[in-house]
PDB file of C-alpha atoms in Angstrom:
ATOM      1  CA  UNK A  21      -3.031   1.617   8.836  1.00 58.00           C
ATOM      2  CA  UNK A  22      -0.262   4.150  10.256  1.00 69.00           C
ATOM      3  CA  UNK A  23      -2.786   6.146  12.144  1.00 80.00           C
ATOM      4  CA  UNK A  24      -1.824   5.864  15.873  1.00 90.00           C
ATOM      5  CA  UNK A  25       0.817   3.303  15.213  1.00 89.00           C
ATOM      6  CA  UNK A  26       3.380   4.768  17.957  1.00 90.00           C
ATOM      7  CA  UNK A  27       0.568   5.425  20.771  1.00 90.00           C
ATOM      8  CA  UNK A  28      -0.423   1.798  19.960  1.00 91.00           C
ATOM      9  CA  UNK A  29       3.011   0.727  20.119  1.00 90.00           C
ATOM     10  CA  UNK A  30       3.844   2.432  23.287  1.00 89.00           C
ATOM     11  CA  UNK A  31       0.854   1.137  25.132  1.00 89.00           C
ATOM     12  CA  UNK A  32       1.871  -2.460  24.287  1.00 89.00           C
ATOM     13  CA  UNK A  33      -0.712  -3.479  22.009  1.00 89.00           C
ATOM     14  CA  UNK A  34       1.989  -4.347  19.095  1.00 88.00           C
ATOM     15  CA  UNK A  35       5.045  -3.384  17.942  1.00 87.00           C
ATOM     16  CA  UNK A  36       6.288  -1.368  14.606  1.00 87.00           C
ATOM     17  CA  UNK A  37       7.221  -3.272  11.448  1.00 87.00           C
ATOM     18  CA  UNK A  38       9.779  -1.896   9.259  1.00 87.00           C
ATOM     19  CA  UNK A  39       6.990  -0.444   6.878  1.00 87.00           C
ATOM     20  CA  UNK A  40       5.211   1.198   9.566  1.00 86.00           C
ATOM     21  CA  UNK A  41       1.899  -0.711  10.524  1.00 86.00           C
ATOM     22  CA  UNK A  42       1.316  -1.963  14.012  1.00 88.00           C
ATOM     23  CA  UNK A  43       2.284  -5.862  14.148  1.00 87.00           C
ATOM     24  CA  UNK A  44       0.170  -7.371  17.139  1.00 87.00           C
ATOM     25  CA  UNK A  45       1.305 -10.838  18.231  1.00 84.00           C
ATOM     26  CA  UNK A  46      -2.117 -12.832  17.991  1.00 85.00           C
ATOM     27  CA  UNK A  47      -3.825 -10.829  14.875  1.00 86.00           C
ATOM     28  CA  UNK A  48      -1.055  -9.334  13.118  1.00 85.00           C
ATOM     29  CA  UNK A  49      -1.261  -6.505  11.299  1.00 83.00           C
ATOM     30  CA  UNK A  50      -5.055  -6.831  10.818  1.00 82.00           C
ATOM     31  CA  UNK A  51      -5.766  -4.132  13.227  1.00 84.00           C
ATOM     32  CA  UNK A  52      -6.566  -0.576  13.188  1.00 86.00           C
ATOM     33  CA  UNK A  53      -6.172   1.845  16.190  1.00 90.00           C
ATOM     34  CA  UNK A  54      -8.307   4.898  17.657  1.00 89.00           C
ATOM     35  CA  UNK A  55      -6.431   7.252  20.790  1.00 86.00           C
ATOM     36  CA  UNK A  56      -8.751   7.919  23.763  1.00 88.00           C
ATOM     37  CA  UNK A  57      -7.334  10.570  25.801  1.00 89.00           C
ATOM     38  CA  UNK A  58      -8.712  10.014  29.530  1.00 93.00           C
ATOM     39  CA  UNK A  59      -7.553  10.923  33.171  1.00 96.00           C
ATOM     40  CA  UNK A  60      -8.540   8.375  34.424  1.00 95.00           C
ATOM     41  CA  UNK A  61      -5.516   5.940  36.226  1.00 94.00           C
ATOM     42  CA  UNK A  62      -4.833   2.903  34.362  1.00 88.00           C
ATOM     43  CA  UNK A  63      -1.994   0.216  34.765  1.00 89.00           C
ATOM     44  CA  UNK A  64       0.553   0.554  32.051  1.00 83.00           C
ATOM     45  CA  UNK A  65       1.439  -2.155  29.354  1.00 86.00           C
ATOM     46  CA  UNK A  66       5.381  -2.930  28.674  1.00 88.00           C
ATOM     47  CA  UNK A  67       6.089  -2.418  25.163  1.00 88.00           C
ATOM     48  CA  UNK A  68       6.484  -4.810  23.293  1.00 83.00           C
ATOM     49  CA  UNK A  69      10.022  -6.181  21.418  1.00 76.00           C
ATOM     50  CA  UNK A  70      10.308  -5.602  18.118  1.00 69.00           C
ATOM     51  CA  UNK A  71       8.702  -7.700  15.218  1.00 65.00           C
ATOM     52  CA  UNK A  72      11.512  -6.921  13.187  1.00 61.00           C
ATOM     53  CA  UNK A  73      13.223 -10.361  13.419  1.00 56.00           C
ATOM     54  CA  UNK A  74       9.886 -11.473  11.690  1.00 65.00           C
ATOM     55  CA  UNK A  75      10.581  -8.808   9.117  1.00 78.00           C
ATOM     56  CA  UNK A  76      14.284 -10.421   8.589  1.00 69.00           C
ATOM     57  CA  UNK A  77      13.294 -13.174   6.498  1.00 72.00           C
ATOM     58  CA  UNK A  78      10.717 -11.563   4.417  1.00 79.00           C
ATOM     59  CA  UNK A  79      11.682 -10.119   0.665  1.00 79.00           C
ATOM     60  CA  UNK A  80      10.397  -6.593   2.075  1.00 85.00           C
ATOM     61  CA  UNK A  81       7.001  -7.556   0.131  1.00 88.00           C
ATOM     62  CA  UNK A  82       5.435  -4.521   1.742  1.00 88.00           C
ATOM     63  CA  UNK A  83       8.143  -2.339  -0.384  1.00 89.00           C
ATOM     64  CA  UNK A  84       7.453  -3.941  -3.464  1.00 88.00           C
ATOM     65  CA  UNK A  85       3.700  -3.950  -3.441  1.00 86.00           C
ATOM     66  CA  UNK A  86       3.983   0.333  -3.202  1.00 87.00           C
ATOM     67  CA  UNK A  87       3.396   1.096  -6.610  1.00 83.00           C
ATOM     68  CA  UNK A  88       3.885   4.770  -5.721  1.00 85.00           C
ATOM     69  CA  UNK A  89       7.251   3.987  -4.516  1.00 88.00           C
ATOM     70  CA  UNK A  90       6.361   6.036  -1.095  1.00 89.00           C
ATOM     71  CA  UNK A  91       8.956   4.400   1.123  1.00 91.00           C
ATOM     72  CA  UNK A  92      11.640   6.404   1.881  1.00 91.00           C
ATOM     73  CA  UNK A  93      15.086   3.679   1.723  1.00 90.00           C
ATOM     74  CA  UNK A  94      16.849   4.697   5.230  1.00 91.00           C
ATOM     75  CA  UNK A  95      15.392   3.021   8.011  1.00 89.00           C
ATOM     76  CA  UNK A  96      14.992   5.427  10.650  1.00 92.00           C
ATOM     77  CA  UNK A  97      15.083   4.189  14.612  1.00 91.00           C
ATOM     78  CA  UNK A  98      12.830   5.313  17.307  1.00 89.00           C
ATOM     79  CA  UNK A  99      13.089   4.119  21.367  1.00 90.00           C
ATOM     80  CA  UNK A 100       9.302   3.508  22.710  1.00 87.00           C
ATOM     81  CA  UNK A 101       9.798   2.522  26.403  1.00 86.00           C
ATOM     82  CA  UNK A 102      13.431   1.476  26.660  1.00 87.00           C
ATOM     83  CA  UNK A 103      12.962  -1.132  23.136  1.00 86.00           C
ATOM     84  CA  UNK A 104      13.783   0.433  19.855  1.00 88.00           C
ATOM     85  CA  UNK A 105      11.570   0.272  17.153  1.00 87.00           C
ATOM     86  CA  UNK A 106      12.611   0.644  13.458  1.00 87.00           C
ATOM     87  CA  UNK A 107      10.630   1.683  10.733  1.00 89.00           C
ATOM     88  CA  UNK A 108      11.388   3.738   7.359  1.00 91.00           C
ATOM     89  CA  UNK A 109       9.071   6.814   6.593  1.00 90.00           C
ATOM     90  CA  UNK A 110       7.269   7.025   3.453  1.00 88.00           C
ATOM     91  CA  UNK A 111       5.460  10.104   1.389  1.00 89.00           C
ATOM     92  CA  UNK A 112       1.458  10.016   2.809  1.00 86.00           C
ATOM     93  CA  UNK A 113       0.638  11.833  -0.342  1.00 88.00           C
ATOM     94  CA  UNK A 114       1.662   9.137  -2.607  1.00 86.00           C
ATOM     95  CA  UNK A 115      -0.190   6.582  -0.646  1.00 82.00           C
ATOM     96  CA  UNK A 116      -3.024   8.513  -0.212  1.00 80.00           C
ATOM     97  CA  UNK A 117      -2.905   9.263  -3.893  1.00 78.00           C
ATOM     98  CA  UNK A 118      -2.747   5.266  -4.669  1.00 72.00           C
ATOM     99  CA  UNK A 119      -5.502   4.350  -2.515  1.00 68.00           C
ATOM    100  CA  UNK A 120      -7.459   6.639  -4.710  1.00 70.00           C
ATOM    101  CA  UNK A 121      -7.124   5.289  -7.794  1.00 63.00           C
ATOM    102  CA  UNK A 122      -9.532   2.442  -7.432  1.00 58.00           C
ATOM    103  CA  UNK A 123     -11.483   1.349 -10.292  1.00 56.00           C
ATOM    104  CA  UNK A 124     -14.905   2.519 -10.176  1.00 58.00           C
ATOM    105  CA  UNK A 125     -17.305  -0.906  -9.914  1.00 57.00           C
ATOM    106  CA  UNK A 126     -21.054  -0.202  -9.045  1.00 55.00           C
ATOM    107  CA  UNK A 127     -22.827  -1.164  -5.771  1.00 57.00           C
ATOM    108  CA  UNK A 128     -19.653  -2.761  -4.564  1.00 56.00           C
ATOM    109  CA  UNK A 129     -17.664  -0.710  -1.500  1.00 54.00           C
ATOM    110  CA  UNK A 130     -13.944  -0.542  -3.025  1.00 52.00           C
ATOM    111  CA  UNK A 131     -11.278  -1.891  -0.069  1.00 57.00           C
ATOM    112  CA  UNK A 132      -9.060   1.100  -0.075  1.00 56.00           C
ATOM    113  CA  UNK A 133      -6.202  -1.051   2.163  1.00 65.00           C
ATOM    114  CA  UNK A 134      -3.113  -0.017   1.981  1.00 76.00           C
ATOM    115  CA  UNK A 135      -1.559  -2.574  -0.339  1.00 80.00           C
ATOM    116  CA  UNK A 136       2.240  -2.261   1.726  1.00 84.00           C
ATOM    117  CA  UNK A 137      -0.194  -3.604   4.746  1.00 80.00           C
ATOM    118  CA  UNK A 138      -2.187  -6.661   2.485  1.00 81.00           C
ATOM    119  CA  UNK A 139       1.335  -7.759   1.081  1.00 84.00           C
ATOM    120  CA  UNK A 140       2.799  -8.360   4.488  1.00 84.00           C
ATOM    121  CA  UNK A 141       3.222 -11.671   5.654  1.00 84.00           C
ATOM    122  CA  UNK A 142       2.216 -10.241   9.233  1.00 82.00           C
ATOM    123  CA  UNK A 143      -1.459  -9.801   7.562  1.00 81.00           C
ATOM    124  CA  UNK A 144      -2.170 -13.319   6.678  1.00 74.00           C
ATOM    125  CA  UNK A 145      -2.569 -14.158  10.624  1.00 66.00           C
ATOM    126  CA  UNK A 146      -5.362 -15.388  11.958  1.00 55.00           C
TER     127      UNK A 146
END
């Protein structure tokens, strides 16, 4: 879910939530991104403003449903074309470690989403 999040979020397709995932206005944080690097000329995207006045009212659900405890408390700040973007950094080893530790059920892919990312209230749009 945090793979490419600050290419994505410079090139305007969303902007960063305070746990890290890409919030895009229509789809929320449903979304995954890939980079293409390319010469070719193409018309740039303003960035986004910041979702974090959607983030205001929430419980921080996202920080709660870690059962790792990855987050990191400080919020850290970062400025993507002229619009700051906050976000707090968490431990990638713990949450890689919890996405592991699925129970084993047969013939049935296991969802390994990150359970931060299903717990946000920016996930439920449609």
């Amino acid at each position: 879910a945090f793979s490419n999040a600050f290419a994505a979020v410079g090139a305007g397709l969303g902007a960063l939530s305070l746990c890290g995932s890409v919030v895009n206005p229509r789809f929320g944080s449903n979304m995954r991104y890939v980079a293409i690097v390319t010469d070719a000329e193409l018309a740039p995207n303003e960035v986004l403003k910041s979702v974090e006045l959607g983030c205001a009212g929430c419980s921080g659900s996202c920080f709660s449903a870690c059962k790792t405890a990855a987050f990191q408390p400080e919020v850290h700040e970062i400025v993507l074309g002229g619009v700051p973007q906050r976000f707090r950094k968490f431990d990638v080893n713990r949450c890689n470690w919890a996405k592991r530790q699925l129970p084993h059920i047969e013939k049935i892919r296991p969802c390994n989403f990150e359970q931060c990312v299903l717990a946000c209230p920016h996930a439920r749009k449609q």
